[in-house]
Structure formats: C-alpha cells, structure tokens
XYZ file of C-alpha atoms in Angstrom:
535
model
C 14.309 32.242 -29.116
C 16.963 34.649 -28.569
C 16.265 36.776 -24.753
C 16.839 40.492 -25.552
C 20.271 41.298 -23.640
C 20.892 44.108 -21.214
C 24.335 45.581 -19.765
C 24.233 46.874 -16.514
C 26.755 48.804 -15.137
C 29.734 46.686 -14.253
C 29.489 44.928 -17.499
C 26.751 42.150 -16.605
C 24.279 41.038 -19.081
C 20.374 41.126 -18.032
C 18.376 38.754 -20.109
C 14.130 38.530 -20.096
C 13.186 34.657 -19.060
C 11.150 33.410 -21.377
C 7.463 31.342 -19.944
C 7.977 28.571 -22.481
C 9.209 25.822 -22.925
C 9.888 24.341 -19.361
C 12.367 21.626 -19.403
C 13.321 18.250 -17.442
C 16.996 17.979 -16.555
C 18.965 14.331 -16.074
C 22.021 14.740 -14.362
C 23.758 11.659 -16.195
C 26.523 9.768 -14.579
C 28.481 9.282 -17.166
C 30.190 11.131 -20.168
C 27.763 11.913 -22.860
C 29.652 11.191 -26.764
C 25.951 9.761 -28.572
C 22.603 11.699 -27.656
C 21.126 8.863 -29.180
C 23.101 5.677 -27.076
C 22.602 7.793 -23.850
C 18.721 7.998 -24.130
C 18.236 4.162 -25.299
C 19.949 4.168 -21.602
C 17.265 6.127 -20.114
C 14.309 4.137 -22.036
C 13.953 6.000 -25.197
C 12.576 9.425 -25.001
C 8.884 7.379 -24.400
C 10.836 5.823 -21.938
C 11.036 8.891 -19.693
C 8.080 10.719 -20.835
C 6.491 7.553 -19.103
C 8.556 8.158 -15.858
C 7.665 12.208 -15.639
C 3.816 11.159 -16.041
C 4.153 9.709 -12.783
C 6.012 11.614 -10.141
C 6.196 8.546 -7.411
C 8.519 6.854 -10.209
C 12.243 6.865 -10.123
C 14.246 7.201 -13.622
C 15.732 3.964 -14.383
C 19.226 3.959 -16.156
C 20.398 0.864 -17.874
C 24.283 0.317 -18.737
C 23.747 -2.047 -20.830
C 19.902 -1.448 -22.202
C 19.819 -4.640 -24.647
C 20.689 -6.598 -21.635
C 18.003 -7.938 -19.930
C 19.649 -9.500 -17.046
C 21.048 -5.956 -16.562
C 20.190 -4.180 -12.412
C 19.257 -0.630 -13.169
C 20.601 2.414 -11.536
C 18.018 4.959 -10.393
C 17.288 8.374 -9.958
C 15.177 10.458 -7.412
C 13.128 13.106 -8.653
C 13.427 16.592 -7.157
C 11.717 20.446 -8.101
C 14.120 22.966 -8.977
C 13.830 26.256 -10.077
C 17.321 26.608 -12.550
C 17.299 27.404 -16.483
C 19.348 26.477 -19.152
C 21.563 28.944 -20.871
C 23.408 28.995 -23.879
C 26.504 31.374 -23.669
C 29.177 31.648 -27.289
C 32.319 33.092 -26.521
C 33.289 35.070 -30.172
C 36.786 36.452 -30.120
C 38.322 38.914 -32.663
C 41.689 39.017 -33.425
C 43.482 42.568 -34.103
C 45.869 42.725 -36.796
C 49.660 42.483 -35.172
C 51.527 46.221 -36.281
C 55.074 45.080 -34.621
C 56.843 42.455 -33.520
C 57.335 44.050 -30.257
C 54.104 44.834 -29.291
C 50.986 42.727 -28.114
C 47.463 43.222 -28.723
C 44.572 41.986 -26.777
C 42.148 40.076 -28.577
C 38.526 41.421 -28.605
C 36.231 38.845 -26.789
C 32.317 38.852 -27.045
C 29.838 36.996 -25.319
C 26.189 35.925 -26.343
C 24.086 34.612 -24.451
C 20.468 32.634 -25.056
C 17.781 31.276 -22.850
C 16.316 27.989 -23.975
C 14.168 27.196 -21.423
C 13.462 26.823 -17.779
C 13.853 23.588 -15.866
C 11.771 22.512 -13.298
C 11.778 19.042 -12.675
C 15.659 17.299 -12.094
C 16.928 13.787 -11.804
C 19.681 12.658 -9.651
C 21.662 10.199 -9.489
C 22.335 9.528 -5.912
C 21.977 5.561 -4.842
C 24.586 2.958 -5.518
C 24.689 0.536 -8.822
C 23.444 -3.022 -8.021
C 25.216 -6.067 -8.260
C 24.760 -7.532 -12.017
C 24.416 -11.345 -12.425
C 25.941 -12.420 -16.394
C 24.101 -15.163 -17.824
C 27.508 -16.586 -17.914
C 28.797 -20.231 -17.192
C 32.428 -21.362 -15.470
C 33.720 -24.539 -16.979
C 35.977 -26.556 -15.702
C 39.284 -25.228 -16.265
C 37.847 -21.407 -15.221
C 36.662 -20.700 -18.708
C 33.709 -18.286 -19.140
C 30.880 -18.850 -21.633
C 28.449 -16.557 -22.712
C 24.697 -18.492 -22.951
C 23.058 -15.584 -24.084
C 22.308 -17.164 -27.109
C 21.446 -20.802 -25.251
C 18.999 -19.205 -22.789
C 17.120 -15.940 -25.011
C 14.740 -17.153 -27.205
C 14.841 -13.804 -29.773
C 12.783 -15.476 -32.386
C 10.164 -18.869 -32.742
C 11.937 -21.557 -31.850
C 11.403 -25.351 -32.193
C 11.190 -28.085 -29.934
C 14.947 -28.610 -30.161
C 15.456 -25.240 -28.571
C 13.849 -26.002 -25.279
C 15.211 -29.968 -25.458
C 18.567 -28.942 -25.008
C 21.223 -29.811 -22.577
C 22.094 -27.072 -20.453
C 23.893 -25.607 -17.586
C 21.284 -24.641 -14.752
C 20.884 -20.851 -14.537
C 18.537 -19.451 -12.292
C 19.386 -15.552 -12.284
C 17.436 -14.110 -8.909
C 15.062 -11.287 -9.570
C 16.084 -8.602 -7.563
C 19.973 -8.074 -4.979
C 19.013 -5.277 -3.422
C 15.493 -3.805 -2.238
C 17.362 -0.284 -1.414
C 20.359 1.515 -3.211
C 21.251 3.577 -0.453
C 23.208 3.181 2.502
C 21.149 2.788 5.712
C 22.368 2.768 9.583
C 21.561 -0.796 10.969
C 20.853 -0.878 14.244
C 21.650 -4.257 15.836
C 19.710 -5.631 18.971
C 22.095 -6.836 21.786
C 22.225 -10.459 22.173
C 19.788 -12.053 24.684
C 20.920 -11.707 28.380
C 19.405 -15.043 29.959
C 18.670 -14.222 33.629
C 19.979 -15.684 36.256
C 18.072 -19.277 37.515
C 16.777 -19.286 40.966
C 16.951 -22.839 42.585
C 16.818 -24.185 46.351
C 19.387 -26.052 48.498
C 18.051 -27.676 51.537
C 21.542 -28.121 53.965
C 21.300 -31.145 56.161
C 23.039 -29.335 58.829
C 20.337 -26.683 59.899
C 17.662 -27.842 57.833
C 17.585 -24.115 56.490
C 16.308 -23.425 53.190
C 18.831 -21.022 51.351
C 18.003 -19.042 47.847
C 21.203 -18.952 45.685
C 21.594 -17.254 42.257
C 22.781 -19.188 39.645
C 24.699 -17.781 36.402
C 23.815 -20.604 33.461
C 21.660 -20.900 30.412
C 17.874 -21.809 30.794
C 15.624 -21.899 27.757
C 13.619 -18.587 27.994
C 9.884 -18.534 27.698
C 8.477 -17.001 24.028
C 7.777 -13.511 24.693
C 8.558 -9.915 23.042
C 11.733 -9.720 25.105
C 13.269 -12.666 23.174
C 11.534 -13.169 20.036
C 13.708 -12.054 16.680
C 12.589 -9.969 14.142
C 10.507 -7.727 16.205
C 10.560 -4.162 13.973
C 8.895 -1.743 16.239
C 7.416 -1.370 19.787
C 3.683 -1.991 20.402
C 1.945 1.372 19.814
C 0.368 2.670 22.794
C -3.507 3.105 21.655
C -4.401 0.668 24.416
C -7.262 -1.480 22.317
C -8.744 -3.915 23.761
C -9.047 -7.353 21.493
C -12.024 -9.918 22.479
C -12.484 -13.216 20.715
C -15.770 -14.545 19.365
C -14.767 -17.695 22.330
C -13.390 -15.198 25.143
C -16.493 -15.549 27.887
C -16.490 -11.988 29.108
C -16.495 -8.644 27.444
C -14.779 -5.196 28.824
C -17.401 -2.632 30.502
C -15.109 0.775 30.398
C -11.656 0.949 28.744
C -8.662 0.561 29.666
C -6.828 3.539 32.215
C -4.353 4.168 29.591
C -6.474 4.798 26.692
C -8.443 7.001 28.904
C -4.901 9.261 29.468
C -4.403 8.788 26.295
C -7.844 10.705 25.082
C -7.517 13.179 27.897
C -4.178 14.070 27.056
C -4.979 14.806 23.356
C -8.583 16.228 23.630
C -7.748 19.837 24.393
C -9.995 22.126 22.137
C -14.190 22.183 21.536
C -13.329 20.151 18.318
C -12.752 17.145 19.270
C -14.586 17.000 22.307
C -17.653 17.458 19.947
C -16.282 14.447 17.998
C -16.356 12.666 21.089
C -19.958 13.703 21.639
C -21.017 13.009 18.042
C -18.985 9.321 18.159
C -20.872 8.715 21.757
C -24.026 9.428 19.796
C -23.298 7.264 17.067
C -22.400 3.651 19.457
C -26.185 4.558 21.144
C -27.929 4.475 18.331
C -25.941 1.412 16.939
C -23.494 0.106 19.031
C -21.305 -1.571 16.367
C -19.341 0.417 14.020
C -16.545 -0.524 11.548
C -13.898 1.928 11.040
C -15.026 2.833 7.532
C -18.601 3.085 8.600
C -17.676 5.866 11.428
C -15.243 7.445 9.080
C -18.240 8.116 6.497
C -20.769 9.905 9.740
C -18.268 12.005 11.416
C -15.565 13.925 10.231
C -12.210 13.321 12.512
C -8.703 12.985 11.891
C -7.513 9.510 11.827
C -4.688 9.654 13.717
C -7.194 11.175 16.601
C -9.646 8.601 15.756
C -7.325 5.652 16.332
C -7.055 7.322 20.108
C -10.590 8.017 20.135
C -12.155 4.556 19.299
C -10.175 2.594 22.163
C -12.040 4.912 24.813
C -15.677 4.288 23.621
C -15.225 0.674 22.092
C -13.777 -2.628 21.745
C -12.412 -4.517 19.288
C -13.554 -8.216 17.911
C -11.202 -10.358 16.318
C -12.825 -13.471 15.217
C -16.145 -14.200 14.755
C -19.537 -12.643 13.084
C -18.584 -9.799 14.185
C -14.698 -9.725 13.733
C -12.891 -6.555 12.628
C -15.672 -4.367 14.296
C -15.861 -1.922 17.211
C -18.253 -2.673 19.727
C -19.796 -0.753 22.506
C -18.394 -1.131 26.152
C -21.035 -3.594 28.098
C -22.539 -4.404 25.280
C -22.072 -8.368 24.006
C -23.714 -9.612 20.648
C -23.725 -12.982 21.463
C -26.487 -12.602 23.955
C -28.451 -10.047 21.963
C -30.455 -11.713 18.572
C -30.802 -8.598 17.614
C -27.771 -7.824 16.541
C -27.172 -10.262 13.878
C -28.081 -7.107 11.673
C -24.791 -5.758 12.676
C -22.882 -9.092 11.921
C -19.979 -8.681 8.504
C -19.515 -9.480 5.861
C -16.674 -10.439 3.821
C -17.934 -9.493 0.021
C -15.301 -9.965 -3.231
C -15.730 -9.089 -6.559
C -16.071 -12.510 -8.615
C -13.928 -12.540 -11.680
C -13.660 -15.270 -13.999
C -14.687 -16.318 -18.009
C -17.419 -17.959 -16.098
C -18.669 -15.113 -15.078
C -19.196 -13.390 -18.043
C -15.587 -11.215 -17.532
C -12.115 -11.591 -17.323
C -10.163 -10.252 -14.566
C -8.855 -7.382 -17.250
C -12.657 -6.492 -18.247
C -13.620 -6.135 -14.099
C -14.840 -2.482 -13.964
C -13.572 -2.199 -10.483
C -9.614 -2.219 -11.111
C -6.938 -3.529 -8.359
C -4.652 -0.941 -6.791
C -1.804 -3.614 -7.340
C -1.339 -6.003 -9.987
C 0.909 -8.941 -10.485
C 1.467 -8.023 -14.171
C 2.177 -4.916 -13.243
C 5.047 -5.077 -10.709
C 7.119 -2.322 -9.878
C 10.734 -3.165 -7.802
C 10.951 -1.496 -4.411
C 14.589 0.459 -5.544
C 12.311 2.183 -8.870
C 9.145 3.722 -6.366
C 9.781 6.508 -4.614
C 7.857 6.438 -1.524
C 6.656 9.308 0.224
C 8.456 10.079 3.514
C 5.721 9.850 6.105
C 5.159 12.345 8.879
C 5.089 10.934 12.660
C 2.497 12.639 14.220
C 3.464 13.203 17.752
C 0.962 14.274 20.836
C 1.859 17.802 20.317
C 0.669 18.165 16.958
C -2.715 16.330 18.296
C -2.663 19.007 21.066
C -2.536 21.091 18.260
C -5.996 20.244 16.878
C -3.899 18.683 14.033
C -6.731 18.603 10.819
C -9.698 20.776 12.925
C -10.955 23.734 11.355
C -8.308 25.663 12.878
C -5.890 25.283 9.839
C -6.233 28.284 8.268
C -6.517 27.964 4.195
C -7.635 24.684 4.001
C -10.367 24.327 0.957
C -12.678 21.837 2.597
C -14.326 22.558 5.935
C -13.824 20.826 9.152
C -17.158 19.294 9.097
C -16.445 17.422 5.717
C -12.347 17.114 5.505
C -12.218 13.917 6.836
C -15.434 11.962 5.956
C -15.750 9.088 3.524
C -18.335 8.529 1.218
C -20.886 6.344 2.147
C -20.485 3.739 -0.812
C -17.590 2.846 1.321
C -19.502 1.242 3.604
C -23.122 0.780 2.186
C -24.114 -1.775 -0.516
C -26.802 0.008 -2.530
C -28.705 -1.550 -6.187
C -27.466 -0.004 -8.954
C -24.166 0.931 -7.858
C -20.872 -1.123 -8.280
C -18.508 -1.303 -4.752
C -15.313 1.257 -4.392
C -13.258 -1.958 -3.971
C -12.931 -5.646 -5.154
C -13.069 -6.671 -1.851
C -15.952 -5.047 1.019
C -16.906 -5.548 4.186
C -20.353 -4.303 4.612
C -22.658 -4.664 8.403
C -25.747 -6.910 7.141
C -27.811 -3.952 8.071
C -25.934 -1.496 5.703
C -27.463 -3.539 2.638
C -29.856 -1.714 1.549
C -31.131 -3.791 -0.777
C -34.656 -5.254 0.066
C -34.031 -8.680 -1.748
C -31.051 -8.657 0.923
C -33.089 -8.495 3.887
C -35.891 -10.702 3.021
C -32.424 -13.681 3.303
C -31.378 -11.831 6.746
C -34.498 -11.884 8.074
C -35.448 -15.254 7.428
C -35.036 -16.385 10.748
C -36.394 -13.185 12.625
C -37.876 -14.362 16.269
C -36.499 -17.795 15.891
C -32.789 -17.070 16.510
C -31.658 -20.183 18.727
C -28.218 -20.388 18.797
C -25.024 -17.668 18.221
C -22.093 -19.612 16.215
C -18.753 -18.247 15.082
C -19.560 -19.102 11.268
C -23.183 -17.788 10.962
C -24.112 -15.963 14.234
C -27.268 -15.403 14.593
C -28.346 -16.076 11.011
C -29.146 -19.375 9.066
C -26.475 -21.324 8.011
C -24.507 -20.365 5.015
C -26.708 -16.901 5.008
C -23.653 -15.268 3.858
C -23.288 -17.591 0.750
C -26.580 -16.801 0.069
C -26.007 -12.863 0.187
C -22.984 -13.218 -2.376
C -24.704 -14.919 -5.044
C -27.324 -12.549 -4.603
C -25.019 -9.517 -4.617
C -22.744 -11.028 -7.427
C -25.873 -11.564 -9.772
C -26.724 -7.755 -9.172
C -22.984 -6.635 -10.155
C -23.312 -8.877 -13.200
C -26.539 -7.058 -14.085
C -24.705 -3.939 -13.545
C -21.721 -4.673 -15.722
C -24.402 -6.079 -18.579
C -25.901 -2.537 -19.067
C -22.680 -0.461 -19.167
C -20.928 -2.934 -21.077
C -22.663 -5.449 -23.320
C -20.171 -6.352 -25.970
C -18.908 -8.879 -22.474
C -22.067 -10.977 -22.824
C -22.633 -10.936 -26.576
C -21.575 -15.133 -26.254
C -24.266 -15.079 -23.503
C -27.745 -13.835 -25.163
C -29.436 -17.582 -25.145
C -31.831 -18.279 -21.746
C -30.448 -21.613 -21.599
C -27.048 -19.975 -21.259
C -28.547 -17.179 -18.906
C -29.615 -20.010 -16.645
C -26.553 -22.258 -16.383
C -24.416 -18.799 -15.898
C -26.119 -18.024 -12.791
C -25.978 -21.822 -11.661
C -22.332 -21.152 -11.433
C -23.089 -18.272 -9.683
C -25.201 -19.468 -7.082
C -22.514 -22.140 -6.811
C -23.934 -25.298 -8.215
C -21.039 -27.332 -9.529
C -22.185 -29.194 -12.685
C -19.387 -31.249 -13.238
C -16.780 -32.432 -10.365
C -13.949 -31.946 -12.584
C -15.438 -27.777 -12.893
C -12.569 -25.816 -11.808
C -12.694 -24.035 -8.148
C -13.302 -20.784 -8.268
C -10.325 -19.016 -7.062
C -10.649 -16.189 -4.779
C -9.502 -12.674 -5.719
C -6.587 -11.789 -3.171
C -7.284 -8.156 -2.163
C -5.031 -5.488 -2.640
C -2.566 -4.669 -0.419
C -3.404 -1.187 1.376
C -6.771 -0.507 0.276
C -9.486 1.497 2.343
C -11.892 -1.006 2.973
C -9.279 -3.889 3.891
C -10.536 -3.857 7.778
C -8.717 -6.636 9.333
C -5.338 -4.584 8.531
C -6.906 -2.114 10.922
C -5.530 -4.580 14.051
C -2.362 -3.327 12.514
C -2.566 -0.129 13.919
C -2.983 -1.312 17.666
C -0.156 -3.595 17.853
C-alpha cells in the first residue's frame, strides 16, 4: 500500500506509517543472489516461523543446509523499532537543443512504506569449526564417505556389513560463539615447611623456614575447578548421624538478616515465618513459599536465622527449627519426606509420551547451548534488599504484596483427585491429605521404638507403601480423563495383575526393572538443589 506523500519545506517527503503488516528483519551475512537458496539456509520459511514462536531461540543459519554434519551459525534476537522503505529514483531526460549547452536531467523520487519491523536478527558470534565426513588415505588423498556413512534410502544388510574407515564426528566444538575473557587462577604457592633442628652444642631448639614442596592438604585453597566463592547465607547443614543439633544461628546470618531487614515488610515476614516454625517446626522451602509471601532472594537470608538445614536422612532437604531435634521426638515422623515420582512405563498403562504431567527437558528434544538464548540474570546486591526489593513498595505492580510471591499449594500438598505440578515431589507425610495415606503413617502410632535413617520413625518400607498407593490414585486419575490409554486393559484379571506391578510384585525374575524417571533439571519442587544456594 502506497503511504500518501508530503513535501515539507526544504524539499523532504512526509509519509503516514501504516499499522500493518509488522515485519521480522535477518541481517544475513552473506550476499543474497536466490531468495529461495538463502531461506533453505535459514530453515525454510517454517523454519523461522518456528524460531520467532519462541523468543529464547536463536536463528540458526546453515552454509551448507543439506549437510548434516554442518555447525550452524547463530543469531541473537533483539526489538527494534525501524521500517522498511521502498524509495524509486525516476529520471527524465530533456531533449539536448545544442551541442554547447548541458541540461540537467529531471530526477523524481517515490517512496513506499511496506511495513514496520520490530523484531531483528543479528549475526554477531563466530562460525564453528566444521568436521567433513571426509577420510585421508595414505598418500594425503581426500575421500568423500558421504555416500558410505548416510543411509538416504532402505538399505540391506550389505550396507551396514561394510568395511569402513572409523568416523566418529563429535556432537558439538564449541558450547559458546563468542569471545569471553578467561580469567586464569595463579598457580598454587606451597607454603613454606616448618621443621626443628636440635644443635648438639647448646641443646637449643631452633625454628627454621624451609622453601620446598610439601603435598598440601585438600581444601578450597587448592582444589581445581572451583567456579565461584561460597555464598555468604551462613546455613547451617546437620546430618541425620551428626549427634548434636544448633540452638540459635550462626552470628553471621544474624548480620546478615539485620543488615537487610530495614522496612515493616519484612520484619512482618519474619514474624509470620516465626509463626509458621511454632506451629510446625519443619518446613520445606516450597511448603513456606506457598504460606507467606516473600521474595526469594530475602528468603534465602531469612531461613538461615530461624532454621537449620538436614542433609541426609528422613528428614533431608528440610528446614528445621533451632533446638528442636526429630530424632528424639516420635512425633514428628509426620513431618518426615518424601521422595514421590511419576511412574511411567507400558506397564503402567502409559508411555512416557502419554504422561499428562510433561518434563521441562527432554532427551528427544535437545537444544545446543550456542542456539538458546539465555536470559542475563540480575545480581541482586544488599542494596536492592535494603530497598525492600519485591515489597509492596513497587509502585505498578499488578499483584499485591501479600500474594506476589506465594506458590500454590499443590506444590507442596498431595490431595485425591488432583495430578502433582511435577514428575517428581517431595511432599511432608503430614501434607497428604489423603485419608487412605494416613491410615499407612499411622500404623505404628504410640509404638514408635526406634529413629533410622531409611524409615524414621515409621515402619519399614512405609514409603514404598505410600507410592503404590499414590501411583494407583494417579492411574485412576489418568483413566477418567483419558480412557482410550486403557482400552487393552478393561478385563479384571488384567486390572489385577496391573496393579501387582504396581504394588511391586515381580512375577517373573526375568520382568524388567522399573527404571526411575530422572527429574528435570531446574524444576520448582527439585529440593535437594536448594543446598545449591548455600554453598
């Protein structure tokens, strides 16, 4: 559509900007002779569609696109505010009268709109290093074995029977295309070894210094590979073996607190989190996330000064109360975890594509580090805190300060009916609040004996008992929404030997082991990363 076109004074043209159509420009690094060769390049015009759907993915540009061993070159993605504008030069020659005397031809512009551009792609990283599927003979000659190792059609056994050179291409040169600063550690000073000399003389025992190489002891000073300092939250870690438990924290995270809790906010955080270890004094992270409302880089400041933290054990990857020990206290085997996954198998009734709580990650669908984009994270320094960094005091936010920060509480509690956030939980015994549930956790009520890592202070192999029982429920679950899974499944001789397998009764030795779903990388619920954050 043409723009209507202006003149202002000095000669300038003033064209109307049309709303539609808003277009995505590629800054190609290369000279442009085939529309059509340049976007096979780019992936095919699905190809990038695909890439602008999802704005944490980098445009990937192929040299050589029928290539498969070929290394892409990407592009970062950047808002602009530009437009692109089509501008013919017309010019008019005058009829020459003599020989002697010049005319000037008559020039016109015009000038169109086509659209404006928001989105651009740059090409700003370096090309990888490409790997040929070629071989080197013996006298330096190069084969292709393109042919000898792409299989572009069915092939018989002769195919794969054949004699070839090994070729293993590696997956991946590079996991960044831009140039970084490396900062190298200085070599390892060894100190200087104290040893005794008794003289014979005086019978005087000297000190001397001596510069030589002893064997240092493993600590942080020496150890290689170290990426980052320890980060000064001041936890402090207790093992399910350790015989004594802290009573008040530790001076530093006490500073720490202090130093950050400077407006009415977050000391009534403080308040509402002292409230919360009273009634129950173990929490998980998620669990205290979900009851008060506090930002978590506060809360990772805040927990250290009303709680420890237990590594191992019943109660591992929880934050317990200062004084308070649940090894000595039956009681609190309500408060014990436990480590619940999603069971996924044709076994099961499903296959791990048919599971109607889907992975974050996935093997099949792997993305290389140089095509993500990742979002440049903001360090959050004790100012900001100071600040009352994500309190009410933001002005324009559209949730309120009582509810910004809270999780819902299926992140933490395990109710009938309803399938878990995540493939893999960790629910508190008492946040199952399923009656079924209880009646196995409270089979031992008034008889507790004995606190072991394994079981606490429940029965043994109460746990097991608490996943076939939840896994039959999700089954259930997934049987009413989706039926056409268990159509092979209707008999009740079938019914019965499904949920033998699920209550783990092997029926043959040669049955397959169940293999365990490995959790996501980076997912909410994924407590024992939390330790992560203290060290």
């Amino acid at each position: 559509m043409a723009a209507e076109r202006l003149w202002g004074e000095r000669g300038s043209a003033v064209l109307e900007l049309p709303r539609t159509p808003r277009m995505v420009c590629v800054e190609y690094p290369g000279l442009v002779r085939h529309v059509g060769a340049m976007l096979l390049t780019l992936g095919g015009e699905q190809g990038v569609s695909r890439i602008y759907a999802d704005p944490a993915k980098r445009l990937e540009l192929y040299f050589r696109p029928k290539d498969p061993y070929c290394h892409p070159v990407c592009a970062n993605r950047f808002p602009t505010s530009t437009m692109l504008l089509k501008v013919k030069r017309r010019t008019k020659k005058k009829k020459q009268l003599g020989a002697e005397e010049q005319i000037q031809p008559e020039v016109q512009f015009e000038m169109e709109i086509l659209g404006i551009v928001t989105t651009v792609y740059k090409f700003q990283g370096m090309s990888d290093f490409q790997y040929l599927a070629m071989h080197s003979g013996p006298d330096g000659k190069q084969t292709s074995m393109y042919d000898k190792v792409l299989m572009l059609k069915p092939e018989k056994e002769e195919f794969f029977n054949r004699e070839l050179p090994l070729y293993i291409p590696p997956p991946i040169f590079s996991r960044l295309d831009t140039p970084v600063d490396y900062f190298y550690r200085p070599d390892i000073q060894h100190r200087l070894v104290p040893f005794l000399i008794m003289q014979k003389a005086n019978l005087i025992l000297s000190l001397f210094l001596r510069e030589g190489y002893n064997n240092p002891q493993v600590s942080g000073e020496n150890l290689i590979g170290l990426s980052r300092a320890r980060r000064p939250h001041n936890a402090i870690f207790v093992n399910f073996d350790d015989e004594e438990i802290p009573t008040k924290p530790l001076d530093a995270a006490v500073q720490t607190w202090k130093k950050v809790c400077t407006n009415p906010v977050d000391k009534k955080v403080e308040e509402e989190l002292r409230k919360l270890f009273e009634v129950r004094p173990v929490w998980s992270r998620n669990a205290v996330k979900a009851n008060i409302s506090v930002h978590p880089d506060k809360l990772k400041l805040l927990l250290p000064y009303l709680a420890y933290y237990m590594l191992t054990g019943p109660w591992r990857s929880l934050w317990v109360r200062f004084g308070y020990d649940p090894r000595k206290h039956p009681e609190a085997k309500i408060y014990q975890v436990l480590d619940f996954r999603i069971r996924c198998g044709m076994k099961y009734g499903y296959a791990p594509n048919d599971m109607p709580v889907k992975a974050k990650r996935s093997t099949y669908n792997y993305s290389l580090p140089i095509t993500v984009k990742k979002p440049v994270s903001h360090t959050v320094s004790v100012h900001d805190l100071k600040q009352g960094l994500g309190t009410s005091g933001a002005s324009g936010a559209k949730k309120s300060a009582s509810s910004r920060y809270k999780l819902k509480e299926s992140i933490y509690i395990f109710r009938e009916g309803a399938l878990p956030p995540y493939r893999q939980m960790f629910y508190q015994l008492c946040d199952l609040n399923v009656e079924s549930l209880q009646k196995i956790i409270r089979r031992n009520d008034g008889t507790e004996s004995e606190c072991t890592e394994r079981d606490g202070w429940c029965l043994p192999k109460t746990s097991d008992d608490l996943r076939d029982t939840m896994s039959l429920m999700i089954k259930q679950i997934i049987r009413s929404t989706r039926p056409a899974l268990f159509s092979n499944t209707t008999s009740s001789e079938d019914g019965k030997e499904q949920l033998a397998y699920e209550s783990g009764e092997e029926e043959d030795d040669e049955e397959e082991e169940e293999e365990d779903f490995k959790p996501s990388d980076g997912s909410e619920n994924e407590m024992e990363t939390e330790i992560l954050d203290y060290v």
